[in-house]
């Protein structure tokens, strides 16, 4: 890495020459250039003088300071800045050692690695790093870099000393009017929220990656090959509302513990799993297994019972397997059929005789009447 600032750390009467390296890399993030939509040409940015309207080359661009509320611009040169009585221009002066919890993360700006500059700086550098780590403290001081003075925090990290430039206290805006007032929470809601926090598991930073950057790279690759980019199904939760906060928390806890996904009613209060998070073992898993085993036993009992009922019918239907059995069954069926037909014929004859007798009686009665 290339150092961006060389100076020293002032630690009481101890001076530690150091080199400063940028600890972060933002070049991997997605960045776009501005183009003319009509023809796709890239738009250039030019420095134009407001007085004569002419373009100004970089070598003629200087510094100026405009006081607040004043339209006057005062030219400032590099020589003017170099003559300022600024002891922190080349030295990071440590003012105090404090507990890390006393530094508000809102103040943290940029991060830099500090490395020893030369062989003589190795021992005092190691001494400061070990003292910070063993005492569990951070150092707070002031340093001037790139034309401005900033607060700085030093801490031990991964065998090195890291410097975080801090914003000044007056650069932190108050949170007035941001948070809602007079909101009552039930005790079980707070308990469920804490349970959900504990159920999300541990975060593995090594497995975290930029999904948005990968999606943009796939989009660009598809466009270069002349293909239509695949549309992803993005969930729209802009109008989602929490209907029952307690129910949403309970379902979110079950989802985090592996007991099922939260439904649409609790969608706005559900927790999206972060890739790289190691989920803890679910306590609901044995219960689900036990429930499924009981259901399986009931189903098996029901099936066995149905099979037992069907078995006798099949056996009686298939019993007469030999030829004798088949002949006997045929003879029995024949006799039964003959008997049925004879009985039916006898019944038919008796009915016919009764009908004839009635007709004869009617004729005799008619003759007597006419006589």
mmCIF file of N, CA and C in Angstrom, residues 176-299:
data_model
loop_
_atom_site.group_PDB
_atom_site.id
_atom_site.type_symbol
_atom_site.label_atom_id
_atom_site.label_comp_id
_atom_site.label_asym_id
_atom_site.label_seq_id
_atom_site.Cartn_x
_atom_site.Cartn_y
_atom_site.Cartn_z
ATOM 1 N N UNK A 176 -33.448 15.847 17.486
ATOM 2 C CA UNK A 176 -34.707 16.459 17.884
ATOM 3 C C UNK A 176 -35.760 16.298 16.789
ATOM 4 N N UNK A 177 -36.943 15.813 17.187
ATOM 5 C CA UNK A 177 -38.039 15.657 16.240
ATOM 6 C C UNK A 177 -37.979 14.396 15.404
ATOM 7 N N UNK A 178 -36.987 13.536 15.616
ATOM 8 C CA UNK A 178 -36.859 12.308 14.832
ATOM 9 C C UNK A 178 -37.624 11.166 15.485
ATOM 10 N N UNK A 179 -37.439 10.985 16.785
ATOM 11 C CA UNK A 179 -38.057 9.854 17.473
ATOM 12 C C UNK A 179 -39.463 10.209 17.932
ATOM 13 N N UNK A 180 -40.404 9.242 17.894
ATOM 14 C CA UNK A 180 -41.765 9.508 18.376
ATOM 15 C C UNK A 180 -41.800 9.616 19.888
ATOM 16 N N UNK A 181 -42.815 10.300 20.394
ATOM 17 C CA UNK A 181 -42.961 10.505 21.841
ATOM 18 C C UNK A 181 -44.164 9.729 22.369
ATOM 19 N N UNK A 182 -44.122 9.419 23.674
ATOM 20 C CA UNK A 182 -45.253 8.832 24.393
ATOM 21 C C UNK A 182 -45.756 7.548 23.730
ATOM 22 N N UNK A 183 -44.873 6.582 23.555
ATOM 23 C CA UNK A 183 -45.249 5.272 23.021
ATOM 24 C C UNK A 183 -45.131 4.257 24.148
ATOM 25 N N UNK A 184 -46.221 3.573 24.438
ATOM 26 C CA UNK A 184 -46.235 2.586 25.517
ATOM 27 C C UNK A 184 -45.966 1.197 24.963
ATOM 28 N N UNK A 185 -45.084 0.475 25.615
ATOM 29 C CA UNK A 185 -44.750 -0.892 25.227
ATOM 30 C C UNK A 185 -45.094 -1.837 26.362
ATOM 31 N N UNK A 186 -45.680 -2.982 25.979
ATOM 32 C CA UNK A 186 -45.952 -4.009 26.984
ATOM 33 C C UNK A 186 -44.690 -4.813 27.253
ATOM 34 N N UNK A 187 -44.655 -5.401 28.448
ATOM 35 C CA UNK A 187 -43.459 -6.135 28.862
ATOM 36 C C UNK A 187 -43.213 -7.348 27.974
ATOM 37 N N UNK A 188 -44.299 -8.031 27.553
ATOM 38 C CA UNK A 188 -44.100 -9.216 26.711
ATOM 39 C C UNK A 188 -43.589 -8.848 25.328
ATOM 40 N N UNK A 189 -43.921 -7.650 24.837
ATOM 41 C CA UNK A 189 -43.410 -7.209 23.540
ATOM 42 C C UNK A 189 -41.901 -6.996 23.598
ATOM 43 N N UNK A 190 -41.433 -6.379 24.682
ATOM 44 C CA UNK A 190 -39.998 -6.171 24.839
ATOM 45 C C UNK A 190 -39.281 -7.501 25.016
ATOM 46 N N UNK A 191 -39.898 -8.435 25.740
ATOM 47 C CA UNK A 191 -39.291 -9.755 25.934
ATOM 48 C C UNK A 191 -39.182 -10.501 24.617
ATOM 49 N N UNK A 192 -40.241 -10.448 23.804
ATOM 50 C CA UNK A 192 -40.211 -11.114 22.497
ATOM 51 C C UNK A 192 -39.170 -10.482 21.583
ATOM 52 N N UNK A 193 -39.038 -9.162 21.642
ATOM 53 C CA UNK A 193 -38.033 -8.490 20.810
ATOM 54 C C UNK A 193 -36.624 -8.926 21.204
ATOM 55 N N UNK A 194 -36.373 -9.046 22.494
ATOM 56 C CA UNK A 194 -35.054 -9.496 22.946
ATOM 57 C C UNK A 194 -34.827 -10.964 22.588
ATOM 58 N N UNK A 195 -35.893 -11.783 22.653
ATOM 59 C CA UNK A 195 -35.768 -13.182 22.249
ATOM 60 C C UNK A 195 -35.435 -13.294 20.769
ATOM 61 N N UNK A 196 -36.070 -12.453 19.971
ATOM 62 C CA UNK A 196 -35.779 -12.448 18.537
ATOM 63 C C UNK A 196 -34.340 -12.044 18.270
ATOM 64 N N UNK A 197 -33.846 -11.083 19.018
ATOM 65 C CA UNK A 197 -32.453 -10.652 18.863
ATOM 66 C C UNK A 197 -31.495 -11.793 19.178
ATOM 67 N N UNK A 198 -31.814 -12.565 20.239
ATOM 68 C CA UNK A 198 -30.945 -13.675 20.623
ATOM 69 C C UNK A 198 -31.062 -14.855 19.663
ATOM 70 N N UNK A 199 -32.183 -14.966 18.945
ATOM 71 C CA UNK A 199 -32.415 -16.123 18.078
ATOM 72 C C UNK A 199 -31.801 -15.977 16.700
ATOM 73 N N UNK A 200 -31.341 -14.786 16.348
ATOM 74 C CA UNK A 200 -30.835 -14.576 14.993
ATOM 75 C C UNK A 200 -29.465 -15.189 14.765
ATOM 76 N N UNK A 201 -28.800 -15.622 15.798
ATOM 77 C CA UNK A 201 -27.527 -16.318 15.620
ATOM 78 C C UNK A 201 -26.355 -15.357 15.509
ATOM 79 N N UNK A 202 -25.226 -15.903 15.086
ATOM 80 C CA UNK A 202 -23.986 -15.130 14.984
ATOM 81 C C UNK A 202 -23.728 -14.740 13.534
ATOM 82 N N UNK A 203 -23.062 -13.613 13.373
ATOM 83 C CA UNK A 203 -22.764 -13.081 12.051
ATOM 84 C C UNK A 203 -21.350 -13.445 11.652
ATOM 85 N N UNK A 204 -21.203 -13.999 10.441
ATOM 86 C CA UNK A 204 -19.888 -14.358 9.907
ATOM 87 C C UNK A 204 -19.496 -13.322 8.860
ATOM 88 N N UNK A 205 -18.646 -12.355 9.196
ATOM 89 C CA UNK A 205 -18.295 -11.302 8.231
ATOM 90 C C UNK A 205 -17.635 -11.836 6.971
ATOM 91 N N UNK A 206 -16.991 -12.997 7.047
ATOM 92 C CA UNK A 206 -16.292 -13.528 5.869
ATOM 93 C C UNK A 206 -17.255 -13.910 4.756
ATOM 94 N N UNK A 207 -18.516 -14.177 5.091
ATOM 95 C CA UNK A 207 -19.478 -14.603 4.085
ATOM 96 C C UNK A 207 -20.368 -13.471 3.592
ATOM 97 N N UNK A 208 -20.171 -12.258 4.079
ATOM 98 C CA UNK A 208 -20.957 -11.121 3.618
ATOM 99 C C UNK A 208 -20.416 -10.597 2.297
ATOM 100 N N UNK A 209 -21.309 -10.228 1.396
ATOM 101 C CA UNK A 209 -20.890 -9.669 0.114
ATOM 102 C C UNK A 209 -21.958 -8.699 -0.378
ATOM 103 N N UNK A 210 -21.588 -7.929 -1.387
ATOM 104 C CA UNK A 210 -22.458 -6.886 -1.930
ATOM 105 C C UNK A 210 -23.364 -7.494 -2.998
ATOM 106 N N UNK A 211 -24.617 -7.789 -2.643
ATOM 107 C CA UNK A 211 -25.562 -8.360 -3.605
ATOM 108 C C UNK A 211 -25.905 -7.361 -4.713
ATOM 109 N N UNK A 212 -25.976 -6.090 -4.358
ATOM 110 C CA UNK A 212 -26.339 -5.075 -5.351
ATOM 111 C C UNK A 212 -25.256 -4.957 -6.427
ATOM 112 N N UNK A 213 -23.999 -4.999 -6.006
ATOM 113 C CA UNK A 213 -22.920 -4.911 -6.983
ATOM 114 C C UNK A 213 -22.935 -6.111 -7.928
ATOM 115 N N UNK A 214 -23.182 -7.319 -7.395
ATOM 116 C CA UNK A 214 -23.237 -8.505 -8.241
ATOM 117 C C UNK A 214 -24.402 -8.422 -9.224
ATOM 118 N N UNK A 215 -25.540 -7.884 -8.771
ATOM 119 C CA UNK A 215 -26.693 -7.748 -9.660
ATOM 120 C C UNK A 215 -26.404 -6.758 -10.782
ATOM 121 N N UNK A 216 -25.707 -5.657 -10.458
ATOM 122 C CA UNK A 216 -25.349 -4.678 -11.492
ATOM 123 C C UNK A 216 -24.375 -5.285 -12.498
ATOM 124 N N UNK A 217 -23.401 -6.071 -12.009
ATOM 125 C CA UNK A 217 -22.447 -6.711 -12.922
ATOM 126 C C UNK A 217 -23.141 -7.692 -13.862
ATOM 127 N N UNK A 218 -24.124 -8.458 -13.339
ATOM 128 C CA UNK A 218 -24.876 -9.368 -14.192
ATOM 129 C C UNK A 218 -25.716 -8.602 -15.212
ATOM 130 N N UNK A 219 -26.268 -7.469 -14.788
ATOM 131 C CA UNK A 219 -27.052 -6.634 -15.697
ATOM 132 C C UNK A 219 -26.185 -6.108 -16.838
ATOM 133 N N UNK A 220 -24.997 -5.620 -16.503
ATOM 134 C CA UNK A 220 -24.088 -5.086 -17.529
ATOM 135 C C UNK A 220 -23.643 -6.198 -18.471
ATOM 136 N N UNK A 221 -23.324 -7.378 -17.932
ATOM 137 C CA UNK A 221 -22.899 -8.498 -18.779
ATOM 138 C C UNK A 221 -24.001 -8.914 -19.744
ATOM 139 N N UNK A 222 -25.263 -8.924 -19.270
ATOM 140 C CA UNK A 222 -26.379 -9.276 -20.142
ATOM 141 C C UNK A 222 -26.562 -8.259 -21.248
ATOM 142 N N UNK A 223 -26.406 -6.975 -20.910
ATOM 143 C CA UNK A 223 -26.553 -5.937 -21.934
ATOM 144 C C UNK A 223 -25.431 -6.007 -22.970
ATOM 145 N N UNK A 224 -24.211 -6.325 -22.527
ATOM 146 C CA UNK A 224 -23.102 -6.439 -23.475
ATOM 147 C C UNK A 224 -23.304 -7.598 -24.445
ATOM 148 N N UNK A 225 -23.955 -8.668 -23.995
ATOM 149 C CA UNK A 225 -24.208 -9.820 -24.853
ATOM 150 C C UNK A 225 -25.498 -9.686 -25.645
ATOM 151 N N UNK A 226 -26.190 -8.563 -25.473
ATOM 152 C CA UNK A 226 -27.415 -8.339 -26.223
ATOM 153 C C UNK A 226 -28.607 -9.110 -25.698
ATOM 154 N N UNK A 227 -28.551 -9.592 -24.464
ATOM 155 C CA UNK A 227 -29.639 -10.353 -23.883
ATOM 156 C C UNK A 227 -30.523 -9.448 -23.032
ATOM 157 N N UNK A 228 -31.759 -9.907 -22.834
ATOM 158 C CA UNK A 228 -32.684 -9.164 -21.992
ATOM 159 C C UNK A 228 -32.416 -9.517 -20.535
ATOM 160 N N UNK A 229 -32.148 -8.532 -19.699
ATOM 161 C CA UNK A 229 -31.866 -8.838 -18.285
ATOM 162 C C UNK A 229 -33.056 -9.512 -17.622
ATOM 163 N N UNK A 230 -32.780 -10.486 -16.780
ATOM 164 C CA UNK A 230 -33.829 -11.200 -16.065
ATOM 165 C C UNK A 230 -34.375 -10.313 -14.959
ATOM 166 N N UNK A 231 -35.704 -10.177 -14.949
ATOM 167 C CA UNK A 231 -36.344 -9.340 -13.935
ATOM 168 C C UNK A 231 -36.477 -10.123 -12.645
ATOM 169 N N UNK A 232 -36.059 -9.509 -11.562
ATOM 170 C CA UNK A 232 -36.155 -10.161 -10.267
ATOM 171 C C UNK A 232 -37.455 -9.764 -9.596
ATOM 172 N N UNK A 233 -38.010 -10.703 -8.844
ATOM 173 C CA UNK A 233 -39.257 -10.448 -8.128
ATOM 174 C C UNK A 233 -38.949 -9.747 -6.818
ATOM 175 N N UNK A 234 -39.080 -8.430 -6.823
ATOM 176 C CA UNK A 234 -38.784 -7.641 -5.631
ATOM 177 C C UNK A 234 -40.050 -7.484 -4.804
ATOM 178 N N UNK A 235 -39.951 -7.722 -3.525
ATOM 179 C CA UNK A 235 -41.115 -7.614 -2.651
ATOM 180 C C UNK A 235 -41.353 -6.159 -2.300
ATOM 181 N N UNK A 236 -42.612 -5.743 -2.411
ATOM 182 C CA UNK A 236 -42.994 -4.370 -2.116
ATOM 183 C C UNK A 236 -43.639 -4.317 -0.743
ATOM 184 N N UNK A 237 -42.920 -3.777 0.210
ATOM 185 C CA UNK A 237 -43.441 -3.662 1.576
ATOM 186 C C UNK A 237 -43.688 -2.217 1.954
ATOM 187 N N UNK A 238 -43.845 -1.346 0.916
ATOM 188 C CA UNK A 238 -44.033 0.070 1.213
ATOM 189 C C UNK A 238 -45.339 0.327 1.947
ATOM 190 N N UNK A 239 -46.369 -0.492 1.662
ATOM 191 C CA UNK A 239 -47.648 -0.287 2.316
ATOM 192 C C UNK A 239 -47.918 -1.267 3.421
ATOM 193 N N UNK A 240 -46.921 -2.015 3.830
ATOM 194 C CA UNK A 240 -47.138 -3.028 4.864
ATOM 195 C C UNK A 240 -47.357 -2.365 6.210
ATOM 196 N N UNK A 241 -48.268 -2.919 6.980
ATOM 197 C CA UNK A 241 -48.568 -2.391 8.302
ATOM 198 C C UNK A 241 -48.559 -3.530 9.313
ATOM 199 N N UNK A 242 -48.141 -3.194 10.520
ATOM 200 C CA UNK A 242 -48.151 -4.177 11.595
ATOM 201 C C UNK A 242 -49.544 -4.203 12.194
ATOM 202 N N UNK A 243 -50.265 -5.312 12.013
ATOM 203 C CA UNK A 243 -51.611 -5.429 12.540
ATOM 204 C C UNK A 243 -51.562 -5.809 14.017
ATOM 205 N N UNK A 244 -50.756 -6.789 14.360
ATOM 206 C CA UNK A 244 -50.605 -7.243 15.735
ATOM 207 C C UNK A 244 -49.115 -7.397 16.002
ATOM 208 N N UNK A 245 -48.560 -6.469 16.761
ATOM 209 C CA UNK A 245 -47.118 -6.465 16.993
ATOM 210 C C UNK A 245 -46.681 -7.719 17.738
ATOM 211 N N UNK A 246 -47.466 -8.157 18.723
ATOM 212 C CA UNK A 246 -47.092 -9.343 19.492
ATOM 213 C C UNK A 246 -47.082 -10.582 18.610
ATOM 214 N N UNK A 247 -48.124 -10.740 17.782
ATOM 215 C CA UNK A 247 -48.171 -11.900 16.884
ATOM 216 C C UNK A 247 -47.039 -11.854 15.880
ATOM 217 N N UNK A 248 -46.721 -10.652 15.385
ATOM 218 C CA UNK A 248 -45.627 -10.532 14.421
ATOM 219 C C UNK A 248 -44.300 -10.917 15.050
ATOM 220 N N UNK A 249 -44.088 -10.522 16.303
ATOM 221 C CA UNK A 249 -42.851 -10.871 16.994
ATOM 222 C C UNK A 249 -42.758 -12.374 17.234
ATOM 223 N N UNK A 250 -43.886 -12.970 17.649
ATOM 224 C CA UNK A 250 -43.874 -14.412 17.904
ATOM 225 C C UNK A 250 -43.559 -15.196 16.644
ATOM 226 N N UNK A 251 -44.173 -14.824 15.530
ATOM 227 C CA UNK A 251 -43.920 -15.531 14.274
ATOM 228 C C UNK A 251 -42.501 -15.277 13.773
ATOM 229 N N UNK A 252 -41.981 -14.095 14.025
ATOM 230 C CA UNK A 252 -40.598 -13.808 13.625
ATOM 231 C C UNK A 252 -39.615 -14.639 14.430
ATOM 232 N N UNK A 253 -39.917 -14.831 15.724
ATOM 233 C CA UNK A 253 -39.051 -15.665 16.563
ATOM 234 C C UNK A 253 -39.064 -17.100 16.068
ATOM 235 N N UNK A 254 -40.280 -17.617 15.731
ATOM 236 C CA UNK A 254 -40.365 -18.987 15.224
ATOM 237 C C UNK A 254 -39.625 -19.133 13.910
ATOM 238 N N UNK A 255 -39.710 -18.110 13.052
ATOM 239 C CA UNK A 255 -38.995 -18.174 11.784
ATOM 240 C C UNK A 255 -37.488 -18.155 11.992
ATOM 241 N N UNK A 256 -37.023 -17.338 12.947
ATOM 242 C CA UNK A 256 -35.585 -17.265 13.217
ATOM 243 C C UNK A 256 -35.062 -18.546 13.830
ATOM 244 N N UNK A 257 -35.934 -19.249 14.574
ATOM 245 C CA UNK A 257 -35.520 -20.500 15.198
ATOM 246 C C UNK A 257 -35.724 -21.698 14.291
ATOM 247 N N UNK A 258 -36.226 -21.460 13.071
ATOM 248 C CA UNK A 258 -36.405 -22.548 12.117
ATOM 249 C C UNK A 258 -37.738 -23.221 12.210
ATOM 250 N N UNK A 259 -38.725 -22.580 12.850
ATOM 251 C CA UNK A 259 -40.031 -23.205 13.002
ATOM 252 C C UNK A 259 -41.037 -22.789 11.961
ATOM 253 N N UNK A 260 -40.611 -22.132 10.883
ATOM 254 C CA UNK A 260 -41.531 -21.714 9.834
ATOM 255 C C UNK A 260 -41.339 -20.261 9.505
ATOM 256 N N UNK A 261 -41.788 -19.873 8.303
ATOM 257 C CA UNK A 261 -41.657 -18.500 7.855
ATOM 258 C C UNK A 261 -42.854 -17.691 8.350
ATOM 259 N N UNK A 262 -42.661 -16.398 8.688
ATOM 260 C CA UNK A 262 -43.783 -15.566 9.081
ATOM 261 C C UNK A 262 -44.705 -15.323 7.914
ATOM 262 N N UNK A 263 -46.031 -15.249 8.172
ATOM 263 C CA UNK A 263 -46.977 -15.077 7.083
ATOM 264 C C UNK A 263 -47.088 -13.618 6.701
ATOM 265 N N UNK A 264 -48.015 -13.356 5.765
ATOM 266 C CA UNK A 264 -48.128 -12.003 5.223
ATOM 267 C C UNK A 264 -48.595 -11.011 6.259
ATOM 268 N N UNK A 265 -49.356 -11.477 7.274
ATOM 269 C CA UNK A 265 -49.855 -10.562 8.294
ATOM 270 C C UNK A 265 -48.734 -9.945 9.092
ATOM 271 N N UNK A 266 -47.644 -10.692 9.276
ATOM 272 C CA UNK A 266 -46.511 -10.196 10.062
ATOM 273 C C UNK A 266 -45.345 -9.851 9.173
ATOM 274 N N UNK A 267 -45.625 -9.586 7.878
ATOM 275 C CA UNK A 267 -44.527 -9.374 6.933
ATOM 276 C C UNK A 267 -43.686 -8.154 7.282
ATOM 277 N N UNK A 268 -44.367 -7.049 7.716
ATOM 278 C CA UNK A 268 -43.637 -5.823 7.974
ATOM 279 C C UNK A 268 -42.772 -5.909 9.211
ATOM 280 N N UNK A 269 -43.040 -6.873 10.079
ATOM 281 C CA UNK A 269 -42.233 -7.020 11.284
ATOM 282 C C UNK A 269 -41.314 -8.222 11.209
ATOM 283 N N UNK A 270 -41.278 -8.876 10.056
ATOM 284 C CA UNK A 270 -40.411 -10.043 9.923
ATOM 285 C C UNK A 270 -38.968 -9.618 9.740
ATOM 286 N N UNK A 271 -38.064 -10.530 9.970
ATOM 287 C CA UNK A 271 -36.637 -10.252 9.887
ATOM 288 C C UNK A 271 -36.072 -10.983 8.682
ATOM 289 N N UNK A 272 -35.441 -10.253 7.801
ATOM 290 C CA UNK A 272 -34.831 -10.870 6.639
ATOM 291 C C UNK A 272 -33.484 -11.447 7.017
ATOM 292 N N UNK A 273 -33.272 -12.743 6.816
ATOM 293 C CA UNK A 273 -31.985 -13.347 7.184
ATOM 294 C C UNK A 273 -30.844 -12.752 6.384
ATOM 295 N N UNK A 274 -29.757 -12.438 7.044
ATOM 296 C CA UNK A 274 -28.573 -11.919 6.378
ATOM 297 C C UNK A 274 -27.689 -13.080 5.985
ATOM 298 N N UNK A 275 -27.235 -13.046 4.732
ATOM 299 C CA UNK A 275 -26.363 -14.133 4.295
ATOM 300 C C UNK A 275 -25.057 -14.075 5.063
ATOM 301 N N UNK A 276 -24.655 -15.185 5.592
ATOM 302 C CA UNK A 276 -23.467 -15.227 6.419
ATOM 303 C C UNK A 276 -23.792 -15.372 7.889
ATOM 304 N N UNK A 277 -25.115 -15.389 8.212
ATOM 305 C CA UNK A 277 -25.514 -15.526 9.605
ATOM 306 C C UNK A 277 -25.681 -16.999 9.944
ATOM 307 N N UNK A 278 -25.081 -17.423 11.049
ATOM 308 C CA UNK A 278 -25.177 -18.803 11.499
ATOM 309 C C UNK A 278 -26.342 -18.920 12.472
ATOM 310 N N UNK A 279 -27.378 -19.632 12.054
ATOM 311 C CA UNK A 279 -28.568 -19.757 12.874
ATOM 312 C C UNK A 279 -28.343 -20.773 13.975
ATOM 313 N N UNK A 280 -28.855 -20.447 15.177
ATOM 314 C CA UNK A 280 -28.734 -21.363 16.292
ATOM 315 C C UNK A 280 -29.694 -22.524 16.115
ATOM 316 N N UNK A 281 -29.419 -23.649 16.832
ATOM 317 C CA UNK A 281 -30.289 -24.813 16.747
ATOM 318 C C UNK A 281 -31.658 -24.466 17.320
ATOM 319 N N UNK A 282 -32.682 -24.884 16.615
ATOM 320 C CA UNK A 282 -34.040 -24.561 17.019
ATOM 321 C C UNK A 282 -34.499 -25.451 18.154
ATOM 322 N N UNK A 283 -35.213 -24.806 19.106
ATOM 323 C CA UNK A 283 -35.787 -25.595 20.173
ATOM 324 C C UNK A 283 -37.106 -26.216 19.741
ATOM 325 N N UNK A 284 -37.704 -25.680 18.681
ATOM 326 C CA UNK A 284 -38.986 -26.193 18.222
ATOM 327 C C UNK A 284 -38.844 -27.418 17.352
ATOM 328 N N UNK A 285 -37.624 -27.727 16.929
ATOM 329 C CA UNK A 285 -37.424 -28.854 16.029
ATOM 330 C C UNK A 285 -37.822 -30.181 16.662
ATOM 331 N N UNK A 286 -37.445 -30.493 17.922
ATOM 332 C CA UNK A 286 -37.878 -31.760 18.522
ATOM 333 C C UNK A 286 -39.390 -31.850 18.629
ATOM 334 N N UNK A 287 -40.052 -30.691 18.891
ATOM 335 C CA UNK A 287 -41.500 -30.728 18.990
ATOM 336 C C UNK A 287 -42.117 -31.075 17.658
ATOM 337 N N UNK A 288 -41.610 -30.502 16.594
ATOM 338 C CA UNK A 288 -42.137 -30.803 15.273
ATOM 339 C C UNK A 288 -41.930 -32.255 14.927
ATOM 340 N N UNK A 289 -40.794 -32.807 15.305
ATOM 341 C CA UNK A 289 -40.509 -34.211 15.019
ATOM 342 C C UNK A 289 -41.444 -35.117 15.787
ATOM 343 N N UNK A 290 -41.712 -34.737 17.062
ATOM 344 C CA UNK A 290 -42.602 -35.540 17.866
ATOM 345 C C UNK A 290 -44.008 -35.503 17.307
ATOM 346 N N UNK A 291 -44.458 -34.327 16.888
ATOM 347 C CA UNK A 291 -45.782 -34.201 16.310
ATOM 348 C C UNK A 291 -45.922 -34.992 15.035
ATOM 349 N N UNK A 292 -44.920 -34.956 14.203
ATOM 350 C CA UNK A 292 -44.982 -35.693 12.954
ATOM 351 C C UNK A 292 -44.984 -37.183 13.213
ATOM 352 N N UNK A 293 -44.282 -37.655 14.278
ATOM 353 C CA UNK A 293 -44.267 -39.078 14.602
ATOM 354 C C UNK A 293 -45.629 -39.539 15.060
ATOM 355 N N UNK A 294 -46.344 -38.738 15.846
ATOM 356 C CA UNK A 294 -47.684 -39.104 16.300
ATOM 357 C C UNK A 294 -48.637 -39.193 15.131
ATOM 358 N N UNK A 295 -48.536 -38.216 14.224
ATOM 359 C CA UNK A 295 -49.395 -38.239 13.044
ATOM 360 C C UNK A 295 -49.133 -39.472 12.208
ATOM 361 N N UNK A 296 -47.872 -39.876 12.108
ATOM 362 C CA UNK A 296 -47.519 -41.053 11.325
ATOM 363 C C UNK A 296 -48.108 -42.309 11.952
ATOM 364 N N UNK A 297 -48.041 -42.392 13.296
ATOM 365 C CA UNK A 297 -48.595 -43.559 13.977
ATOM 366 C C UNK A 297 -50.103 -43.646 13.760
ATOM 367 N N UNK A 298 -50.817 -42.510 13.854
ATOM 368 C CA UNK A 298 -52.253 -42.504 13.635
ATOM 369 C C UNK A 298 -52.604 -42.940 12.228
ATOM 370 N N UNK A 299 -51.859 -42.446 11.255
ATOM 371 C CA UNK A 299 -52.116 -42.818 9.866
ATOM 372 C C UNK A 299 -51.884 -44.294 9.653
#
